[in-house]
Coordinates of C-alpha atoms in Angstrom, one line a residue:
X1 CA -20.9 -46.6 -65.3
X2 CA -22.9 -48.2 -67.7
X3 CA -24.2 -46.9 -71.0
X4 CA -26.9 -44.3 -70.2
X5 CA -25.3 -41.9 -68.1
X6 CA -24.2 -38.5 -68.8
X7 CA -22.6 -37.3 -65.8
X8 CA -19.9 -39.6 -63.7
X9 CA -20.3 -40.0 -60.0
X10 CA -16.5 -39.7 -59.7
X11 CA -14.9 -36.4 -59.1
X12 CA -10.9 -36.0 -58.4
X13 CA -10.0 -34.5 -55.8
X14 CA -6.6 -33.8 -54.5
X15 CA -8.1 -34.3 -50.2
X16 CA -6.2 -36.1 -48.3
X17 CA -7.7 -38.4 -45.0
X18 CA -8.0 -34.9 -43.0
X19 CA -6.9 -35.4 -39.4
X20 CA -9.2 -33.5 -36.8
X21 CA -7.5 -33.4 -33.7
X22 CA -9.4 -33.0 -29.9
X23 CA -12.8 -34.2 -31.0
X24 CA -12.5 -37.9 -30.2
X25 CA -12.0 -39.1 -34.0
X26 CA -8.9 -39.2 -35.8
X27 CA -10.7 -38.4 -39.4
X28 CA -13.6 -37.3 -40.8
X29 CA -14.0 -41.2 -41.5
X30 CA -17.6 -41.7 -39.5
X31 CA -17.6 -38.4 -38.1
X32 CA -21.3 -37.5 -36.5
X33 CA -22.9 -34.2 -37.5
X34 CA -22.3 -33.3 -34.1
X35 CA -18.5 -34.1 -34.5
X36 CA -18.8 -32.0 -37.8
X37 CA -19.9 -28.5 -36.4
X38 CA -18.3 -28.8 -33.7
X39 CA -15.0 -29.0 -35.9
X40 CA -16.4 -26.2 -37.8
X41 CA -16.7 -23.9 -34.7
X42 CA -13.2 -24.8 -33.5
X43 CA -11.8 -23.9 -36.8
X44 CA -10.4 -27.3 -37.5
X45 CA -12.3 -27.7 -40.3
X46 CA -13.9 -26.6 -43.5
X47 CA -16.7 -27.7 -45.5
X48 CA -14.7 -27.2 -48.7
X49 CA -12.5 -29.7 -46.7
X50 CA -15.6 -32.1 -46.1
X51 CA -16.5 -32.1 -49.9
X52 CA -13.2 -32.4 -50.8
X53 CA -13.0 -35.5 -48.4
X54 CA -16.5 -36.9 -49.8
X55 CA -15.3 -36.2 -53.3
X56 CA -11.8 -38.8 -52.6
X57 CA -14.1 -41.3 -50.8
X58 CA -16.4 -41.6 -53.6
X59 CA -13.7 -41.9 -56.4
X60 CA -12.0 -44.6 -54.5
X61 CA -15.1 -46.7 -53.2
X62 CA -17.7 -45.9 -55.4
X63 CA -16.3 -47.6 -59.1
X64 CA -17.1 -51.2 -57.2
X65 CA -19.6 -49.8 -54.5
X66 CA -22.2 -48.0 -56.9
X67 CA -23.4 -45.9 -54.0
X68 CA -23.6 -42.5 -55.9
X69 CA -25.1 -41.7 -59.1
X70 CA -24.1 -38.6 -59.7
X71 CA -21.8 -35.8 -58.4
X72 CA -23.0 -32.3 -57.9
X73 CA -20.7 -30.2 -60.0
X74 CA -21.5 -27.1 -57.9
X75 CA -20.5 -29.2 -54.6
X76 CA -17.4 -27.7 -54.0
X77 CA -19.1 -24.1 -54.7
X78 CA -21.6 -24.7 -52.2
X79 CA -19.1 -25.3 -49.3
X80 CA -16.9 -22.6 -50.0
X81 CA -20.5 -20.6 -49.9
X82 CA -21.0 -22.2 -46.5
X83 CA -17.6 -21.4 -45.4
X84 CA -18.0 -17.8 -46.2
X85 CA -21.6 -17.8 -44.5
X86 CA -20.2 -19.3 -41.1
X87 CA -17.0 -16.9 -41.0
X88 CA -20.1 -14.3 -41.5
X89 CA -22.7 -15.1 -38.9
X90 CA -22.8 -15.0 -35.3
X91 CA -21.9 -18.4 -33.5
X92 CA -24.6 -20.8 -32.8
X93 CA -27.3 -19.0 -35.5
X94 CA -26.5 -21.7 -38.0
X95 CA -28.7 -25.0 -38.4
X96 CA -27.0 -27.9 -37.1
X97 CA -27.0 -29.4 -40.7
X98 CA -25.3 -26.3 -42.2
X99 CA -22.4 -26.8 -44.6
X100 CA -23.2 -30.7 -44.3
X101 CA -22.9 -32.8 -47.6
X102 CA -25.8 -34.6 -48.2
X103 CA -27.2 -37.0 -50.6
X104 CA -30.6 -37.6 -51.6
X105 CA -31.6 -40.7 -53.5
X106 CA -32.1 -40.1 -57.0
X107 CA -36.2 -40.0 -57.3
X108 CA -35.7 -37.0 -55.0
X109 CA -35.8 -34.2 -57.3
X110 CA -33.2 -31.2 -57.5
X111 CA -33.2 -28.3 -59.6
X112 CA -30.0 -28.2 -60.3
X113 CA -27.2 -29.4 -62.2
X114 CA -27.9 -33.1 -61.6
X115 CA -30.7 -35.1 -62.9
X116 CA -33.7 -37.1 -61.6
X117 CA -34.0 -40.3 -63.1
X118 CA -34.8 -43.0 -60.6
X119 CA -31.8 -44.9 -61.9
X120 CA -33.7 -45.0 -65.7
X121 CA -32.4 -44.1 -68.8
X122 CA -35.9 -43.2 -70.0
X123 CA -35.5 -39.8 -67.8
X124 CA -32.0 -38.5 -68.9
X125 CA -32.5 -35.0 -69.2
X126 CA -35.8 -34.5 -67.8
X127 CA -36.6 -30.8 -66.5
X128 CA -38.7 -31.2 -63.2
X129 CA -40.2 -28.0 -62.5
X130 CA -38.6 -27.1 -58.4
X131 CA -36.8 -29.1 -56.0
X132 CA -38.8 -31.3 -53.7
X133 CA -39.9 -30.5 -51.0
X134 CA -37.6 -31.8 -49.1
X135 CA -34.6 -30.3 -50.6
X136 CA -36.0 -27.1 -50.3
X137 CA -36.3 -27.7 -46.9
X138 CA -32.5 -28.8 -46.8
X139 CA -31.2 -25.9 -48.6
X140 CA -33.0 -23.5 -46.0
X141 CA -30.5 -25.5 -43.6
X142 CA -27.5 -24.7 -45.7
X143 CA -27.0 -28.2 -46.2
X144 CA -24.8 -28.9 -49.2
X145 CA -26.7 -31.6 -51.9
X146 CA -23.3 -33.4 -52.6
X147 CA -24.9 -35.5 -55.5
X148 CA -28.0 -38.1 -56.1
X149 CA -27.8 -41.8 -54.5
X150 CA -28.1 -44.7 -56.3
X151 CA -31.5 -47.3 -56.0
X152 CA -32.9 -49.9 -57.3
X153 CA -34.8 -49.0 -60.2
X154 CA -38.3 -47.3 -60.0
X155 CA -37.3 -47.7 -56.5
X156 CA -38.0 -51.7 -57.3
X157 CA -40.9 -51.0 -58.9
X158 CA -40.5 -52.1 -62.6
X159 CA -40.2 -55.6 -62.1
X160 CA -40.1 -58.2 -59.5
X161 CA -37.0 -59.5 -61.2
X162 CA -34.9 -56.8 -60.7
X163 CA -32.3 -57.4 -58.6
X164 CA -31.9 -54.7 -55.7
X165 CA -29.4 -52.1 -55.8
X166 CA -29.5 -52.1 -59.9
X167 CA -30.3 -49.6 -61.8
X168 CA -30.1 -49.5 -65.5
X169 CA -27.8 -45.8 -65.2
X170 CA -25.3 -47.2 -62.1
X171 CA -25.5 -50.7 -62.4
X172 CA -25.4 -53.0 -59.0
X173 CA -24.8 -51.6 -55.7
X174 CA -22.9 -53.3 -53.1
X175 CA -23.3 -54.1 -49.9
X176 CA -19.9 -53.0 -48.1
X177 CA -20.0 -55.9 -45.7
X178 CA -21.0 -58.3 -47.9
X179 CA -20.5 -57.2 -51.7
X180 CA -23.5 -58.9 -52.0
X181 CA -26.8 -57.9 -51.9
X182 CA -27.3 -54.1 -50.3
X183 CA -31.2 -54.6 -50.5
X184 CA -33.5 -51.8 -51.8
X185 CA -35.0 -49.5 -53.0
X186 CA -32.8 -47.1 -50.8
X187 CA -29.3 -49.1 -51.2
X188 CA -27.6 -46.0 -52.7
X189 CA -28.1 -43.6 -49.3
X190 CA -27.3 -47.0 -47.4
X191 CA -24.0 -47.5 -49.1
X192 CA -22.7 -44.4 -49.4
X193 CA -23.2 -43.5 -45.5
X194 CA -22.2 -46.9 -44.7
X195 CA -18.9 -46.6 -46.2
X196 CA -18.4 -43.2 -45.5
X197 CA -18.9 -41.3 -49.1
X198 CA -21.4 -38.9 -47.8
X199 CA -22.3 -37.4 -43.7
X200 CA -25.6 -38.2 -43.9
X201 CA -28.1 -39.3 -46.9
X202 CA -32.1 -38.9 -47.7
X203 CA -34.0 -42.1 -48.6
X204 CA -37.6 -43.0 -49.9
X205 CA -39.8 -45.7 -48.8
X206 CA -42.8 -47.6 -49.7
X207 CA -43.3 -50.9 -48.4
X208 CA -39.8 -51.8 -46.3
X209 CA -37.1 -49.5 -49.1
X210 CA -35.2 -47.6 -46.1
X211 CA -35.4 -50.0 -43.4
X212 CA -34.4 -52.9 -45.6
X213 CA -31.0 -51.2 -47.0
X214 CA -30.5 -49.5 -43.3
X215 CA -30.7 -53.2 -41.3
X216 CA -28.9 -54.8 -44.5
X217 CA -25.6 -51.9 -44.6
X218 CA -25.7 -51.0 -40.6
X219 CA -26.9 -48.1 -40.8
X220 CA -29.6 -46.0 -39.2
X221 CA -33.1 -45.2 -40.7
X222 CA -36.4 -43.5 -40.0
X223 CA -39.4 -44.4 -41.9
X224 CA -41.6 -41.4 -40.8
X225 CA -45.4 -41.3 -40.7
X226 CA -46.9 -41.2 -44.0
X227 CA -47.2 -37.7 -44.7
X228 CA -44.9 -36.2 -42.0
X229 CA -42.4 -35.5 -44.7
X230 CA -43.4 -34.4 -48.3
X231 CA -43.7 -36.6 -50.8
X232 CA -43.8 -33.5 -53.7
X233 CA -41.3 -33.5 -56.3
X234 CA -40.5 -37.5 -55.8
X235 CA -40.7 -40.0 -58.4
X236 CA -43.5 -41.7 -57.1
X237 CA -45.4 -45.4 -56.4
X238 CA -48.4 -44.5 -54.1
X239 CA -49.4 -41.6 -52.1
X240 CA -51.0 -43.2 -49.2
X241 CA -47.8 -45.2 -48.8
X242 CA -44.6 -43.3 -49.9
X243 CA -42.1 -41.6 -47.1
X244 CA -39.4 -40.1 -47.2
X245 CA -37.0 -40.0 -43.9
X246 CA -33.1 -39.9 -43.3
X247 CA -30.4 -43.0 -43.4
X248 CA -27.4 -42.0 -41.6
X249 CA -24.8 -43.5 -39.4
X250 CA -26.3 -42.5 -35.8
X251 CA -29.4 -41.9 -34.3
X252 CA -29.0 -38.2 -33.3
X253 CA -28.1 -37.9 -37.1
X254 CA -30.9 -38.8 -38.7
X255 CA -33.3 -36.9 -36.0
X256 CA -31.6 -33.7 -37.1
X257 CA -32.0 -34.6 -40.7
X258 CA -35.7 -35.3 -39.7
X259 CA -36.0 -32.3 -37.4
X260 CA -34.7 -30.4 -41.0
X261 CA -37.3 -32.0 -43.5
X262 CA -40.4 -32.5 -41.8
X263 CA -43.4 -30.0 -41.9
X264 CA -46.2 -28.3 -43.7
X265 CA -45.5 -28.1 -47.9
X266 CA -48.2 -26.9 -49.8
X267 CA -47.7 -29.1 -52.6
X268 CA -48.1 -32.4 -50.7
X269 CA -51.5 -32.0 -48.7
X270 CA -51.0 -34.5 -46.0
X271 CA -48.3 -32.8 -45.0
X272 CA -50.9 -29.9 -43.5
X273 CA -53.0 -32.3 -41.5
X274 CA -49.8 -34.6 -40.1
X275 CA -48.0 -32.0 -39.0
X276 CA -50.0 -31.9 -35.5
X277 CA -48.0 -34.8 -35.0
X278 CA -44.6 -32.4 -34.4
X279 CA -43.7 -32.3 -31.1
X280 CA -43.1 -28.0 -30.4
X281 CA -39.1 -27.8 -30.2
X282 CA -38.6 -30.8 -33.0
X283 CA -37.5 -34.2 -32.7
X284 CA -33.7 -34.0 -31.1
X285 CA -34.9 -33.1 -27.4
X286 CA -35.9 -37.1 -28.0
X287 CA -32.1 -37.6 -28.1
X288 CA -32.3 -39.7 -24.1
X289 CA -29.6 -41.8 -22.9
X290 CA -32.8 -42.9 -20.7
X291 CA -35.3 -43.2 -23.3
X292 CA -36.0 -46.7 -22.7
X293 CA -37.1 -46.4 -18.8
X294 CA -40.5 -47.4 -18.9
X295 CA -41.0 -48.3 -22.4
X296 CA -43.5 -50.8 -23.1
X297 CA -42.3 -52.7 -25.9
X298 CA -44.1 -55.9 -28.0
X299 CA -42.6 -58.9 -29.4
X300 CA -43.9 -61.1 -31.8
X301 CA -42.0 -64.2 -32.9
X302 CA -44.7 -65.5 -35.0
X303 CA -43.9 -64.0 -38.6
X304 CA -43.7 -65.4 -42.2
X305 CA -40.9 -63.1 -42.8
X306 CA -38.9 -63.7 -39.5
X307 CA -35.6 -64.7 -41.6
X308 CA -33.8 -65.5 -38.4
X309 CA -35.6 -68.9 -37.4
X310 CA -32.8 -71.1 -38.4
X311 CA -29.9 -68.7 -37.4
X312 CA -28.6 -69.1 -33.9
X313 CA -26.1 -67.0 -33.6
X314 CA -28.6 -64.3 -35.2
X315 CA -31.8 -65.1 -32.6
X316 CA -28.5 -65.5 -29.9
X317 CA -27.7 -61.6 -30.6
X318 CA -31.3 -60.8 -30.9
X319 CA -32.0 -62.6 -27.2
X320 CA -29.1 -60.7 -25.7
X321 CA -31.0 -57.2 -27.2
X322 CA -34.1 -57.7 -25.6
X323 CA -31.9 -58.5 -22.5
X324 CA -30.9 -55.1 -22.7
X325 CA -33.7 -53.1 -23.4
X326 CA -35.0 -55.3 -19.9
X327 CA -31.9 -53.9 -17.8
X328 CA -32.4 -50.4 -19.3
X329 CA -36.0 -50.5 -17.8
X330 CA -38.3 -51.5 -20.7
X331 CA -41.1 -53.6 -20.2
X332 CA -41.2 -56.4 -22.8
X333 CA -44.3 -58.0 -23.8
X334 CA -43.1 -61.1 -25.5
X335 CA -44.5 -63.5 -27.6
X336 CA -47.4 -61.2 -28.9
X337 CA -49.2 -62.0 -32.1
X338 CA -50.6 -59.9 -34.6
X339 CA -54.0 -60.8 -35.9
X340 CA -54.1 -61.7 -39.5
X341 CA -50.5 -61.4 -40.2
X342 CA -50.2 -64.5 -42.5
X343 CA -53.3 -62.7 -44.7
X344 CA -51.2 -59.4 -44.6
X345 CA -48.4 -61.3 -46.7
X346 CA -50.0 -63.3 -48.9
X347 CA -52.8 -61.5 -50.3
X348 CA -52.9 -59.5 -53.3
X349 CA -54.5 -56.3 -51.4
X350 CA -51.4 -54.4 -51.3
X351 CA -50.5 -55.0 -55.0
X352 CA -53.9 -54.5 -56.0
X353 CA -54.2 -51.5 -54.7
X354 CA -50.1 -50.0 -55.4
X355 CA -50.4 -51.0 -59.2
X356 CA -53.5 -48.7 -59.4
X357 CA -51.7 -46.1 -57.2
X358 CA -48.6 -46.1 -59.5
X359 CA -49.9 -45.9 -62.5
X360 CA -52.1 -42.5 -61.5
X361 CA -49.0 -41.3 -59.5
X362 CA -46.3 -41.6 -62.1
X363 CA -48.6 -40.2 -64.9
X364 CA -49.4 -37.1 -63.2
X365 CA -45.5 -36.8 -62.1
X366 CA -44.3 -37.1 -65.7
X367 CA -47.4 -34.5 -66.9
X368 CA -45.4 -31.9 -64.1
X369 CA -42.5 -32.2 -65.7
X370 CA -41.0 -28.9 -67.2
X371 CA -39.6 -31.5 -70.3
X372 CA -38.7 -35.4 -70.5
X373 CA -38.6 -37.7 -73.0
X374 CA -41.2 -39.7 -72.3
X375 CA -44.7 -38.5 -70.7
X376 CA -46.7 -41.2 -69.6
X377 CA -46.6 -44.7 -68.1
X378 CA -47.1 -46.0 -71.6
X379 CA -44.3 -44.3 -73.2
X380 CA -41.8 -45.8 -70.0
X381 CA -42.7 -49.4 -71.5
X382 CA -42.1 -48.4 -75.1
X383 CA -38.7 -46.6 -73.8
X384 CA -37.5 -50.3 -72.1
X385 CA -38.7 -51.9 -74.9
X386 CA -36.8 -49.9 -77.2
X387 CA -33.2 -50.0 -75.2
X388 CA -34.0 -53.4 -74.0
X389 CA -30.1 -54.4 -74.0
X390 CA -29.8 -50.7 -71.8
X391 CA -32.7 -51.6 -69.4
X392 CA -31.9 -55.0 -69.1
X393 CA -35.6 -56.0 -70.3
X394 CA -34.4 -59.8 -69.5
X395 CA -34.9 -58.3 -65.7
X396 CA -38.9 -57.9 -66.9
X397 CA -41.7 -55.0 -66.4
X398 CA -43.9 -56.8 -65.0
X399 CA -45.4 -54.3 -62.6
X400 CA -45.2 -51.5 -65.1
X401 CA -47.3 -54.0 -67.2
X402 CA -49.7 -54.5 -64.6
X403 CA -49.8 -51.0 -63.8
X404 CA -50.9 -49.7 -66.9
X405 CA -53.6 -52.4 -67.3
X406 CA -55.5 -50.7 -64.6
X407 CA -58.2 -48.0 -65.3
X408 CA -58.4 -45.9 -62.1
X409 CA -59.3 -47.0 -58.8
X410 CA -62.0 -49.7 -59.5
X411 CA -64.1 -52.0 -57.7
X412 CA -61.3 -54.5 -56.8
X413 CA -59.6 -51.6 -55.6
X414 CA -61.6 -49.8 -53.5
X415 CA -62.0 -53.6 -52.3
X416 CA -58.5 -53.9 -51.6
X417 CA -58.1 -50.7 -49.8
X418 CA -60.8 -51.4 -47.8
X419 CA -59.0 -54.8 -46.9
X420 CA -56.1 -53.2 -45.9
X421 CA -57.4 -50.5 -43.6
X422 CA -59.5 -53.6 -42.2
X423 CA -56.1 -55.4 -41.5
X424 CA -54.5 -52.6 -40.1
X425 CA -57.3 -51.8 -37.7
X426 CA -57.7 -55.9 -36.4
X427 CA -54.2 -56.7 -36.6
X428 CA -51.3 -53.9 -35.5
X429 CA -53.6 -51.1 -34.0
X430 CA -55.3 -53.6 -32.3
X431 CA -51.7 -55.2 -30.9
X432 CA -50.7 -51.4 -30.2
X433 CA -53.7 -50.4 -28.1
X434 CA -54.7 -53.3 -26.3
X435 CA -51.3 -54.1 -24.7
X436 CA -50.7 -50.2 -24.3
X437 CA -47.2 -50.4 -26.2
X438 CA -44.9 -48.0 -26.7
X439 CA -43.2 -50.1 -30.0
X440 CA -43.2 -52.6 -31.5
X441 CA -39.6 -54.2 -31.5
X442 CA -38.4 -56.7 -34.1
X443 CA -35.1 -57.9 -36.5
X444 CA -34.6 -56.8 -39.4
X445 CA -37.5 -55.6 -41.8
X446 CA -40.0 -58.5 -40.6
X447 CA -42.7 -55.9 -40.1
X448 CA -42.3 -53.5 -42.7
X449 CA -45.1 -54.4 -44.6
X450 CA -47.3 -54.0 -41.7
X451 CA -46.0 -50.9 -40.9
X452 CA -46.4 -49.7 -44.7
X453 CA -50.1 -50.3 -45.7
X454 CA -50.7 -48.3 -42.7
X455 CA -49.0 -45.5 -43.2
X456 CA -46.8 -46.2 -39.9
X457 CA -43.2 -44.8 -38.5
X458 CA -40.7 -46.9 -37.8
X459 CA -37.1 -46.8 -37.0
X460 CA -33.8 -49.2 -37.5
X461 CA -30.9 -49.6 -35.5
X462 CA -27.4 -51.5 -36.0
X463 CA -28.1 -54.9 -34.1
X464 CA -25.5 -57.0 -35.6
X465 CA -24.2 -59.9 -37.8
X466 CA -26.0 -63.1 -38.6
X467 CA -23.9 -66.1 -39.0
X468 CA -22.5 -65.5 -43.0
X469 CA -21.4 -62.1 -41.1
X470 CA -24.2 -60.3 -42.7
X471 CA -25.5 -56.9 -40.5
X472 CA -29.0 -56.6 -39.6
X473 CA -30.7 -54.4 -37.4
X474 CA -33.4 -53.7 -34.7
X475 CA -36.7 -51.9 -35.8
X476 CA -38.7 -50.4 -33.3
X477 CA -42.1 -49.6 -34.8
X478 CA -45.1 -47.5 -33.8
X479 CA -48.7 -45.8 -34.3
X480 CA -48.7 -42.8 -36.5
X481 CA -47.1 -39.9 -34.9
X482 CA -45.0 -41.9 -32.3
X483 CA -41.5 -40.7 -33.6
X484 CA -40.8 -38.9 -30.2
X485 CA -41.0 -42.4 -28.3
X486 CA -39.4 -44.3 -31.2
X487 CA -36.8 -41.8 -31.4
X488 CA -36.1 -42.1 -27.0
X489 CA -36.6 -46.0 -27.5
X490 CA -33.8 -46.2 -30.3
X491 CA -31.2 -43.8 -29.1
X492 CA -31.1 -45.5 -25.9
X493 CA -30.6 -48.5 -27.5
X494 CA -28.1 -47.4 -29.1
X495 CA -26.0 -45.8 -26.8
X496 CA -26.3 -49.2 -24.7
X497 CA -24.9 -51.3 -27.4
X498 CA -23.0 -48.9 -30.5
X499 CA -23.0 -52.3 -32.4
X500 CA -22.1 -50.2 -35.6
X501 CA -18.5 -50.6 -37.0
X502 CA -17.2 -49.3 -40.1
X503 CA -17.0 -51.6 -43.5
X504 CA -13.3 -53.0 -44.1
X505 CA -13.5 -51.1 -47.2

């Protein structure tokens, strides 16, 4: 832990590995949701027992790991709740995520014991006035919030030399596979449920933050439609491109996470009009073995961040995937390009317009707050000056800087919006529509910033290991409101290759 933090994210625990007999794993060690209640209905197990697990499994990995930033002190209360609730209600009246310990990346707030910091010192003992959104949403569930996750600071957006996965509160975060480099802003939610310290976890994005850590720590995330999940009560960067969605092991796990947090919250107003996008009877009927029969699905290979070019036994793994999506019954459309791609990454449009965003964003945040420390963007980069040794100032501010130089949104940034909505339109909607495409499928994150500045879904799947044995996934990526298809498209996939393993951990 280093200097700022006030509450430890280890928690003894006297659980032992608990062996659940019948249910086709021998402990709770990457048990499914599924796996979980159905334990729970059989009696076999207890969600005091799967906080008590949790609790071990962070105390052991997390001192090198730096997955979890904090331990809800009420956790074992809440299960024993949850116990008492199931031994109390009829069989099958429960939500499929109750008595489920959860984490939720710490710019998510919870108003609770634990704090909201974003991984900064500056917000130690800040009061935020309700949970988020989301959480609420969660707690009608009866899931259990188990703690906060770690991320990289700002959720990466202090500095461009801030390394991901550090925060000035947790330190680095690991990548399990690697101990190297868990990629951000998400890494804490993609740590912890890679290595097995939580079920299931709750990440943020902007511009590529879950489907980075997710393809990085083989794991699976959903980057929902801007707006299909609220945004209130997050630390925030922009509203036109913040999400948040689910990182968890499995497909069908982080469907009934979404199926849990999406919908109308009258605090975040896009929530009201994006909700026509919910399909009546939620997300998990998407759940096909069959999901990719008939699938039209693009490829483009021409891309500045295709990090694969040089790696054979990568673009070898990647060739035997489309392979599979083919005898599965997708149509692939290869060798697609995106108009305008190369001006997508190296213009200033997206910065332009996010350091304006940010700075109007985190003001009014820190105005909501019930009591903080600091109140404004200005008093953040006094704060870092001040504990510069604490913050690790040698990592810079740059963005904060830049952020607060702006005055509202200007000329250059109407400009730049307008760019952007100009690139989105000519280059992936275009792609989408005229080949009639169902996704989108590429490695990795290539196309997350495509998919960011325009507000678009996409989700990640385990693909495999590039040739240093580092994982990486499969994003399949669509038009706003196309998580049903996405959701058919990837479970398939995964069922027809269950590429993810555990770390050696």
């Amino acid at each position: 832990m280093e200097g700022c933090s006030c509450s430890s994210a280890s928690a003894s625990s006297s659980a032992q590995a608990i062996e659940v007999e019948g249910l086709g794993f021998s402990s709770i060690r990457e048990a499914t949701v599924h796996d979980i209640q159905l334990a729970f209905k059989q009696n076999q197990l207890t969600s005091r027992e799967l906080v008590e697990f949790y609790l071990k499994e962070i105390e052991r990995l997390n001192p090198v790991l730096k997955g979890v930033l904090e331990v809800n002190p009420d956790a074992l209360d809440l299960a024993d709740q949850a116990d008492h609730e199931r031994n109390a209600k009829a069989p099958g009246s429960l939500s499929m995520l109750h008595g489920v310990p959860i984490l939720v990346k710490d710019n998510i707030a919870t108003k609770d014991k634990l704090n909201t910091t974003a991984g900064s010192c500056a917000l130690l003992g800040s009061v935020v006035p309700r949970d988020a959104g989301v959480v609420t949403k969660l707690r009608e569930t009866g899931a259990i919030i188990l703690g906060k996750a770690s991320l990289s600071e700002w959720s990466h957006y202090r500095s461009h030399g801030v390394p991901s996965g550090w925060n000035a509160r947790n330190g680095q975060g690991k990548n399990p596979y690697t101990m190297g480099d868990p990629c951000g802003s998400s890494s804490g939610p993609a740590i912890s449920v890679a290595a097995n310290m939580a079920a299931v976890s709750l990440g943020t994005e902007t511009d590529g933050s879950i489907l980075c850590p997710c393809s990085c720590n083989l794991v699976v995330g959903i980057k929902p439609t801007v707006g299909l999940t609220s945004r209130a009560g997050v630390i925030p960067i922009s509203q036109r491109q913040d999400t948040v969605g689910p990182i968890c092991r499995t497909v069908a796990d982080a469907v009934h996470v979404l199926d849990a947090i999406v919908g109308i919250d009258h605090n975040d107003n896009a929530t009201i009009e994006t909700s026509q996008y919910i399909p009546k009877g939620g997300y998990a009927q998407f759940l096909r073995a069959d999901g990719l029969r008939g699938m039209k699905l693009g490829i483009v290979r021409e891309n500045p961040e295709y990090y694969f070019k040089n790696d054979t036994i990568a673009k070898q793994t990647i060739e035997q995937h489309f392979n599979t999506l083919r005898e599965r019954g997708a149509i692939l459309v290869d060798n697609l390009k995106i108009a305008n791609l190369d001006e997508i990454y190296s213009s200033s449009n997206e910065e332009t317009a996010l350091v304006a965003e940010f700075k109007i964003c985190i003001n009014a945040y820190l105005k909501e707050l019930v009591d903080a420390p600091v109140h404004s963007l200005t008093d953040l980069i006094a704060f870092n000056k001040e504990n510069s040794e604490l913050e690790r100032l040698d990592y810079g501010q740059d963005l904060f800087i830049k952020a607060e130089a702006t005055n509202g949104i200007g000329n250059a940034e109407k400009e730049a919006l307008a760019n952007l909505e100009k690139l989105t339109r000519e280059g992936f909607v275009e792609l989408m529509t005229k080949n009639k495409l169902d996704a989108l499928v590429t490695p990795g994150n290539s196309v997350s910033c495509v998919l960011a500045i325009g507000g678009f879904p996409g989700v990640i799947v385990p693909a495999g290991y590039d040739s240093k044995g580092k994982p990486f996934g499969l994003c399949f990526g669509g038009l706003k409101g196309s998580e049903p298809k996405l959701i058919e498209i990837a479970y398939s996939f995964e069922q027809a290759t269950k590429i993810r393993k555990p770390p050696k951990v």
